[in-house]
PDB file of C-alpha atoms and ligand atoms in Angstrom:
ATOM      1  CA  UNK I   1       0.000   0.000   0.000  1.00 93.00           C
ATOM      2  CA  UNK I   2       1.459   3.401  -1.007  1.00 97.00           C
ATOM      3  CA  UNK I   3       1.006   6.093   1.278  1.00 98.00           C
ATOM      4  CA  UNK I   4       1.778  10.057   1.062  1.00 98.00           C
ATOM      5  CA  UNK I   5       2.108  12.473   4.811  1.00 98.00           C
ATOM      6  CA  UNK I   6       1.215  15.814   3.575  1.00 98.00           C
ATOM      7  CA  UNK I   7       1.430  18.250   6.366  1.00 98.00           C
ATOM      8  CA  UNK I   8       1.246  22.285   6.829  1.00 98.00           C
ATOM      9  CA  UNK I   9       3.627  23.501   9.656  1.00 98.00           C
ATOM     10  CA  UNK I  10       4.354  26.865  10.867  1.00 96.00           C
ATOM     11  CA  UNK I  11       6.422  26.841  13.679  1.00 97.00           C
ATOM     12  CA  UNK I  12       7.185  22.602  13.439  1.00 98.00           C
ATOM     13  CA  UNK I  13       4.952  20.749  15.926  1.00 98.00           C
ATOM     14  CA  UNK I  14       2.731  19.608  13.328  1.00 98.00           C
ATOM     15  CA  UNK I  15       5.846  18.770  10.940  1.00 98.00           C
ATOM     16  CA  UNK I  16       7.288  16.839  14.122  1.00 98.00           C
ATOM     17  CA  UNK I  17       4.337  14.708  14.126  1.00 98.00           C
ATOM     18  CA  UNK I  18       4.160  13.881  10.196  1.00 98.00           C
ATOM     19  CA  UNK I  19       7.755  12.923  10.445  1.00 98.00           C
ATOM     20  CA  UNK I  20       6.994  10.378  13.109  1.00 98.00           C
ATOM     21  CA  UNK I  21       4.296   8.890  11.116  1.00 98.00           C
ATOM     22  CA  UNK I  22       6.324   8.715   8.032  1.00 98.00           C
ATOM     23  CA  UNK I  23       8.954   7.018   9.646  1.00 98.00           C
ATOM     24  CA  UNK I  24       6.430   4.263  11.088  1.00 98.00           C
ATOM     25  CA  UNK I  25       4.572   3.364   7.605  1.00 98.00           C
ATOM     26  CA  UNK I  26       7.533   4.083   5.397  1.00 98.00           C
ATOM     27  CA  UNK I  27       5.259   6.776   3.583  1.00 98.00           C
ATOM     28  CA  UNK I  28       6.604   9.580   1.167  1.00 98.00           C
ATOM     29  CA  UNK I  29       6.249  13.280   2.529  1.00 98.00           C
ATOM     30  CA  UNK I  30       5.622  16.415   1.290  1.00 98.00           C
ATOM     31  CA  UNK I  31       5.100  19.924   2.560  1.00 98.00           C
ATOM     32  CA  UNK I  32       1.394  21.072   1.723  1.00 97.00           C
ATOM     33  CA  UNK I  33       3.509  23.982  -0.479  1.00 96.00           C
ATOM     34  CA  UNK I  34       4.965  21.546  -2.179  1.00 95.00           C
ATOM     35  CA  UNK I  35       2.170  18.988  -3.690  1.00 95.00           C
ATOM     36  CA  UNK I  36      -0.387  19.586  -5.940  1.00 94.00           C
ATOM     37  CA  UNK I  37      -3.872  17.268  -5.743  1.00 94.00           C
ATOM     38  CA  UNK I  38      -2.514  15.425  -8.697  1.00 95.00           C
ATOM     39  CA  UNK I  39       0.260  14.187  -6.845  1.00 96.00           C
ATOM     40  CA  UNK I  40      -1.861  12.246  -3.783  1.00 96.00           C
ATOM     41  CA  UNK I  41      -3.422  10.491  -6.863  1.00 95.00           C
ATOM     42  CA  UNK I  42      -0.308   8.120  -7.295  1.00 96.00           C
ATOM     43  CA  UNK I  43      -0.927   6.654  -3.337  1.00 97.00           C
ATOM     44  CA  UNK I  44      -3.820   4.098  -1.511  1.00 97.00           C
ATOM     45  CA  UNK I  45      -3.807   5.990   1.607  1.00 98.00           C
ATOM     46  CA  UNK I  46      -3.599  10.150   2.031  1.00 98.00           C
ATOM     47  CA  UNK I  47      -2.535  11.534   5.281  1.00 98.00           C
ATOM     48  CA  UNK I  48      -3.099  15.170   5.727  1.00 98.00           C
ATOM     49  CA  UNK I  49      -1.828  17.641   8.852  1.00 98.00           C
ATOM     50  CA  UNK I  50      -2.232  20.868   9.131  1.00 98.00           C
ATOM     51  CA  UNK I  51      -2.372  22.648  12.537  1.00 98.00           C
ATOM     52  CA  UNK I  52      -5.583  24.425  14.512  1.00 98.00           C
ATOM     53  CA  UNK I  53      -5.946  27.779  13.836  1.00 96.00           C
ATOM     54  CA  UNK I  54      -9.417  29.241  15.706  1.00 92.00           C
ATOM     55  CA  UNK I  55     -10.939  26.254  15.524  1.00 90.00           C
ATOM     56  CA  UNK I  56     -10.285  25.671  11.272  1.00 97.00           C
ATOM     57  CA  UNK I  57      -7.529  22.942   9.966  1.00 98.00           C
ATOM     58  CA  UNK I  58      -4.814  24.671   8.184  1.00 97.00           C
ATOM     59  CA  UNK I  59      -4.150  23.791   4.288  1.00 97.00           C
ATOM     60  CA  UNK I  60      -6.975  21.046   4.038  1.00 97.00           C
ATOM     61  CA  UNK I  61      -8.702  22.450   1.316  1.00 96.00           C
ATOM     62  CA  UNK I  62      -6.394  20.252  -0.449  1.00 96.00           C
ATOM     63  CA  UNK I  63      -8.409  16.989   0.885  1.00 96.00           C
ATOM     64  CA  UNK I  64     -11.864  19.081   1.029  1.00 95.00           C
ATOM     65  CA  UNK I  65     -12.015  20.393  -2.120  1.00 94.00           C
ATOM     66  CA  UNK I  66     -10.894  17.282  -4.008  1.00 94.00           C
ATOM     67  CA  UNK I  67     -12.888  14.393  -2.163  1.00 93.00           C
ATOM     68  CA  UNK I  68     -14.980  13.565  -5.302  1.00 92.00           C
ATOM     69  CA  UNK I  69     -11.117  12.390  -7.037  1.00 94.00           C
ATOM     70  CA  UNK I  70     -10.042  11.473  -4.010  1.00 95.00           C
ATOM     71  CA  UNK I  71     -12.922   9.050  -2.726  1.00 91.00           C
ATOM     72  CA  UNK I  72     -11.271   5.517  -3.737  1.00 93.00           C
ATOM     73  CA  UNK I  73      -8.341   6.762  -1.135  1.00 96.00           C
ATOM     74  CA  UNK I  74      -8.133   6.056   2.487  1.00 97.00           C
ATOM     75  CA  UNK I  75      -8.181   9.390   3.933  1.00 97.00           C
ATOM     76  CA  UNK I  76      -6.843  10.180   7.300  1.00 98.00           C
ATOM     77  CA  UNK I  77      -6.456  13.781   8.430  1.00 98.00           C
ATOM     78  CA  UNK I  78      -4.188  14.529  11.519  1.00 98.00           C
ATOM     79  CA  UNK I  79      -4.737  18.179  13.727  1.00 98.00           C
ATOM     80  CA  UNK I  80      -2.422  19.498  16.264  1.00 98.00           C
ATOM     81  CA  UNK I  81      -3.346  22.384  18.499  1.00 98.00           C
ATOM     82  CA  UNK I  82      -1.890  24.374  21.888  1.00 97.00           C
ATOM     83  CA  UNK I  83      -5.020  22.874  23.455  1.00 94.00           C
ATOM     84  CA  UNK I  84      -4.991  19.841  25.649  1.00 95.00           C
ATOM     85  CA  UNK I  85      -6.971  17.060  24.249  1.00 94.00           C
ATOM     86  CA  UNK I  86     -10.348  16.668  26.050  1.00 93.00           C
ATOM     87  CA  UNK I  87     -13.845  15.178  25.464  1.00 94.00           C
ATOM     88  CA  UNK I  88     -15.926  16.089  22.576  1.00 95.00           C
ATOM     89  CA  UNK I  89     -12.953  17.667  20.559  1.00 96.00           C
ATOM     90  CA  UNK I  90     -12.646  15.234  17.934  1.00 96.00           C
ATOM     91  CA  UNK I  91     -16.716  15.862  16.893  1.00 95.00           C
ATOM     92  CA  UNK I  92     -15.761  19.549  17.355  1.00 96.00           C
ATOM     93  CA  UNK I  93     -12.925  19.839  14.888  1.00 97.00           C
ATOM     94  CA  UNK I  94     -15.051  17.425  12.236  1.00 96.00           C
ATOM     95  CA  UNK I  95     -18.569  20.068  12.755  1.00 96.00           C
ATOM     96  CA  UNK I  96     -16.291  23.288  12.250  1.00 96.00           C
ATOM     97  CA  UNK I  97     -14.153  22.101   8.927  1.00 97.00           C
ATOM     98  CA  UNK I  98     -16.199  19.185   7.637  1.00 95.00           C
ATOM     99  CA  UNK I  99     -19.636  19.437   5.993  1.00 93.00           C
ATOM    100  CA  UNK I 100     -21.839  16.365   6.771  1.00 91.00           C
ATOM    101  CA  UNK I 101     -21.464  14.550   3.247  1.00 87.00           C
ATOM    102  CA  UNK I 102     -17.324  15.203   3.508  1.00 89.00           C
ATOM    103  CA  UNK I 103     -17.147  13.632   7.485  1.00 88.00           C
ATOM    104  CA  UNK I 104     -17.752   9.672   6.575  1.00 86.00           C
ATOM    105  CA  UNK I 105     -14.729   9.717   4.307  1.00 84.00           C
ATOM    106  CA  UNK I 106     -12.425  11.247   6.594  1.00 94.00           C
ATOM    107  CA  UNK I 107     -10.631   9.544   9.635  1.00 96.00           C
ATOM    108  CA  UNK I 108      -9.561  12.301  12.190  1.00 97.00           C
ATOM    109  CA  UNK I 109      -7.365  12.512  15.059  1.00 98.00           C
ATOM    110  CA  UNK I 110      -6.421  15.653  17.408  1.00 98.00           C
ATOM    111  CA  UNK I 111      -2.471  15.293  18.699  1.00 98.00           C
ATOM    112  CA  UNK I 112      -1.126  17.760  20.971  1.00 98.00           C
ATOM    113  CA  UNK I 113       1.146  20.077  19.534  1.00 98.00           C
ATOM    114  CA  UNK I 114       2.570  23.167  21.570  1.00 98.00           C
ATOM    115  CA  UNK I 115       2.918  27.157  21.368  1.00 98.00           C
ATOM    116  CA  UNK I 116       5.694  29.118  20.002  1.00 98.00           C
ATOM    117  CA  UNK I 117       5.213  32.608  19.831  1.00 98.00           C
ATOM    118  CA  UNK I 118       8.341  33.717  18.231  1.00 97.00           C
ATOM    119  CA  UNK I 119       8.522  31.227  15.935  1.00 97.00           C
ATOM    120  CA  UNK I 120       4.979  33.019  14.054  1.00 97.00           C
ATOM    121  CA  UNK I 121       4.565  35.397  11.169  1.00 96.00           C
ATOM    122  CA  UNK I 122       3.158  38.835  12.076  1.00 97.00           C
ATOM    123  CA  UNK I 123       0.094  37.941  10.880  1.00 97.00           C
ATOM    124  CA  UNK I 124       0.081  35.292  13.111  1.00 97.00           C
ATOM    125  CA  UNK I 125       1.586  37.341  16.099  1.00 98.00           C
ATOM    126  CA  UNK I 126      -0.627  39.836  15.774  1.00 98.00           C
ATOM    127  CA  UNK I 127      -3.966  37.863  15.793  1.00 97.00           C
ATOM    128  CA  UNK I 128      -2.154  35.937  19.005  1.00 98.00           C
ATOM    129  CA  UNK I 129      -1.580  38.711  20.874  1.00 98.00           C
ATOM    130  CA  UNK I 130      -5.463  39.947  20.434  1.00 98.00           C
ATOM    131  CA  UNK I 131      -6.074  36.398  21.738  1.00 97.00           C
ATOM    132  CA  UNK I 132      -3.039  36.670  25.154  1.00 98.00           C
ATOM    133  CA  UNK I 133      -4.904  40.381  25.956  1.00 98.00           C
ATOM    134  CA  UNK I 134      -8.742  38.878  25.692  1.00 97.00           C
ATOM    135  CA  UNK I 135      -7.045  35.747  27.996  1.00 97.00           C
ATOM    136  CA  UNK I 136      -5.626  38.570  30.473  1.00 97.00           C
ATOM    137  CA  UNK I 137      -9.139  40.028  30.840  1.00 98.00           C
ATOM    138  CA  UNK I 138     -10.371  37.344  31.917  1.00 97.00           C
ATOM    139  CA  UNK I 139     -11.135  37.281  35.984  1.00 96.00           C
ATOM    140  CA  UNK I 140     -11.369  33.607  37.234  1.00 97.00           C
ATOM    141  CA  UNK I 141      -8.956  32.028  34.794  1.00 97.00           C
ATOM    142  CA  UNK I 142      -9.326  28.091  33.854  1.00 96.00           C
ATOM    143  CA  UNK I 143      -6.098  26.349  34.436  1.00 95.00           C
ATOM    144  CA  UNK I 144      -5.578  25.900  30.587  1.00 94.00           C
ATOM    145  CA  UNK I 145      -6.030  29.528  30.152  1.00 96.00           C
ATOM    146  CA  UNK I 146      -3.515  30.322  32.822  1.00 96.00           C
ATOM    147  CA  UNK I 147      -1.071  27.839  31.348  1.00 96.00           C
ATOM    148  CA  UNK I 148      -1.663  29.439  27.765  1.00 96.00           C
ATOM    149  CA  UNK I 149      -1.180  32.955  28.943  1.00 97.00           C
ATOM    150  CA  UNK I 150       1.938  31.805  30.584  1.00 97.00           C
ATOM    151  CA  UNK I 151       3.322  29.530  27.030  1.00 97.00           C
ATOM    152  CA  UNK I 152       3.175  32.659  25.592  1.00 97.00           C
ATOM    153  CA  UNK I 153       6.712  33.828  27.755  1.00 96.00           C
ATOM    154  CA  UNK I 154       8.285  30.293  27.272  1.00 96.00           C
ATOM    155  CA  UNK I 155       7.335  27.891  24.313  1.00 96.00           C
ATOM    156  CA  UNK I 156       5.484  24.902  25.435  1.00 97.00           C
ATOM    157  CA  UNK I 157       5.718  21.239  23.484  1.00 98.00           C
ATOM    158  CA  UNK I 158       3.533  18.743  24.306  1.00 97.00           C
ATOM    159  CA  UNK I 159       4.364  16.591  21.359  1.00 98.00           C
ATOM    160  CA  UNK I 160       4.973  13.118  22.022  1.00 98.00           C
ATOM    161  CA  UNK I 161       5.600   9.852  19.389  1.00 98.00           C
ATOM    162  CA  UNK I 162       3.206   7.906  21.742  1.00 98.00           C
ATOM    163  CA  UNK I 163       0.236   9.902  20.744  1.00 98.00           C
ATOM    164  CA  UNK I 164       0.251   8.300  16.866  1.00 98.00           C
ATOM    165  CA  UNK I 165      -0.345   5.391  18.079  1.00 98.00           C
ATOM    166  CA  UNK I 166      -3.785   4.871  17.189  1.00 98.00           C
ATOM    167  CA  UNK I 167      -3.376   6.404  13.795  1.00 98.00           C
ATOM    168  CA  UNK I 168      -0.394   3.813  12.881  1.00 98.00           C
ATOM    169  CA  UNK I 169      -2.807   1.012  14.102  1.00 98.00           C
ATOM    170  CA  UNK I 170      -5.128   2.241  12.184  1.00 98.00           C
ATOM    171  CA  UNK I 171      -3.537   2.806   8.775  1.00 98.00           C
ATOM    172  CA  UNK I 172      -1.827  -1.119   9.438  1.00 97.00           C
ATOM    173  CA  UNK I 173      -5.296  -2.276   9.784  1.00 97.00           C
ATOM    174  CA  UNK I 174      -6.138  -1.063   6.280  1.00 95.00           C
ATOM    175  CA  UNK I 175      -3.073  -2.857   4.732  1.00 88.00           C
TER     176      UNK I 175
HETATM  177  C1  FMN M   1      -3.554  32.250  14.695  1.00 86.83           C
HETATM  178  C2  FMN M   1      -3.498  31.021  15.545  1.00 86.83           C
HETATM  179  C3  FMN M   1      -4.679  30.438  15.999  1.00 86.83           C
HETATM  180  C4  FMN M   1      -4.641  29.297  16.788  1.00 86.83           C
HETATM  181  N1  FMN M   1      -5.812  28.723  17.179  1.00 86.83           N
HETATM  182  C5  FMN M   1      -5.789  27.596  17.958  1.00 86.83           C
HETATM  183  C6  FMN M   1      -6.994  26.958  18.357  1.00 86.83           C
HETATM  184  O1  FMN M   1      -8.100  27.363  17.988  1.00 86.83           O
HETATM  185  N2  FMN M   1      -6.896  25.860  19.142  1.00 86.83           N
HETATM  186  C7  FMN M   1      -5.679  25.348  19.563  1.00 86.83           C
HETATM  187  O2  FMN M   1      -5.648  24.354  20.273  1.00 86.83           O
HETATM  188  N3  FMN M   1      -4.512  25.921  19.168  1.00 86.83           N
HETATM  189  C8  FMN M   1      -4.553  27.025  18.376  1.00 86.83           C
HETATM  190  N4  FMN M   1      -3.370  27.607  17.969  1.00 86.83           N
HETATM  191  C9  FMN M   1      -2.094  26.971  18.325  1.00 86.83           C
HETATM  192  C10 FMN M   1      -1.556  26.084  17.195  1.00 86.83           C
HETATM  193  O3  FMN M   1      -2.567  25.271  16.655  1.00 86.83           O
HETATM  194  C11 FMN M   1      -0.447  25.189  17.746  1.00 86.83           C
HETATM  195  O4  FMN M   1       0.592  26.015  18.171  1.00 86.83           O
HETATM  196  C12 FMN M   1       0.040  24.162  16.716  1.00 86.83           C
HETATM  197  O5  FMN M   1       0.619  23.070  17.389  1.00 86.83           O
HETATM  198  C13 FMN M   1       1.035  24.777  15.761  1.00 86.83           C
HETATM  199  O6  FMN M   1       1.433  23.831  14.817  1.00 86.83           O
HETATM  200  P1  FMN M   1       2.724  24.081  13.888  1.00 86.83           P
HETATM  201  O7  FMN M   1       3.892  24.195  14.821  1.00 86.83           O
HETATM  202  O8  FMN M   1       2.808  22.900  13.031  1.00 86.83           O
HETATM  203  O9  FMN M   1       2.497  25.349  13.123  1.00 86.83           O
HETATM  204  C14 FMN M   1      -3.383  28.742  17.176  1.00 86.83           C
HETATM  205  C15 FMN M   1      -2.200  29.342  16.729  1.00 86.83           C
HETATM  206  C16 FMN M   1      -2.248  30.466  15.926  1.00 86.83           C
HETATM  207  C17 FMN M   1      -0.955  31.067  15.456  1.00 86.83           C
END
């Protein structure tokens, strides 16, 4: 079974994971820059990971906008985020950047990633430092909004091979 890791990174938590994964099912990678639609074409199974960005998946139009071609493929798409996993995230992810008909062909799993600020654009910096002065308004802060706010002086990865697990399993099962 050929399969292609496609992932978008910015600042290389979500790259860190796609690497692992490669390594695991001896897959070919490229950066989402880099491929064009035509190229997943040539593999059984597409793995695509792009990182959270308020709530959307980063560079997936690549899998959403070409699921009719793609729909003899296994499709698994991989999301990492500052946030700690929790209950109910997965079906929140799949409501915000999946339209009904698109969720049955699409595995999806939510790893961990981590929070560099330095390491974003100014685009990016800007819109997160709207986001640090709306969490420092905030009176009775959540633990996970405390340990945000403070990510945001030292980088934070939470990354961790362990959590592909399930995703490797899966993939093997298909083979
Ligand atoms: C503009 C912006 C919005 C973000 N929105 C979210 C979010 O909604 N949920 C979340 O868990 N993390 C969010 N993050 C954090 C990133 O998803 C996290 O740092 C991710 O692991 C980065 O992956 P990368 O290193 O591959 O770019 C956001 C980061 C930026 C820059």
């Amino acid at each position: 079974m050929k399969i292609v890791v496609v992932y978008k990174s910015i600042t290389g938590f979500t790259r860190k994971y796609a690497e692992w994964i490669t390594e695991e099912l001896n897959a070919d990678i490229f950066k989402r820059e880099e491929v064009s639609v035509d190229k997943l074409f040539e593999y059984d199974t597409v793995i695509y990971g792009g990182c959270l960005h308020a709530a959307g998946i980063t560079g997936v139009n690549i899998i959403k906008k070409n699921l009719v071609q793609l729909k003899d493929k296994n499709i698994i798409v991989f999301v990492t985020g500052a946030s700690p996993f929790k209950e109910g995230l997965i079906d929140e992810i799949r409501g915000k950047n999946f339209k009904e008909r698109e969720r049955k062909n699409i595995k999806l799993y939510y790893f961990r990633g981590g929070f560099d600020f330095n390491k974003l654009n100014l685009t990016n910096k800007i819109i997160m430092t709207l986001f640090k002065w709306k969490l420092q308004s905030i009176r009775n802060k959540t633990p996970d909004e405390k340990e945000m706010l403070a990510a945001y002086e030292h980088p934070v990865d939470f990354t961790k091979r362990e959590n592909i697990k399930e995703l490797i399993n899966y993939v093997n099962s298909l083979m």
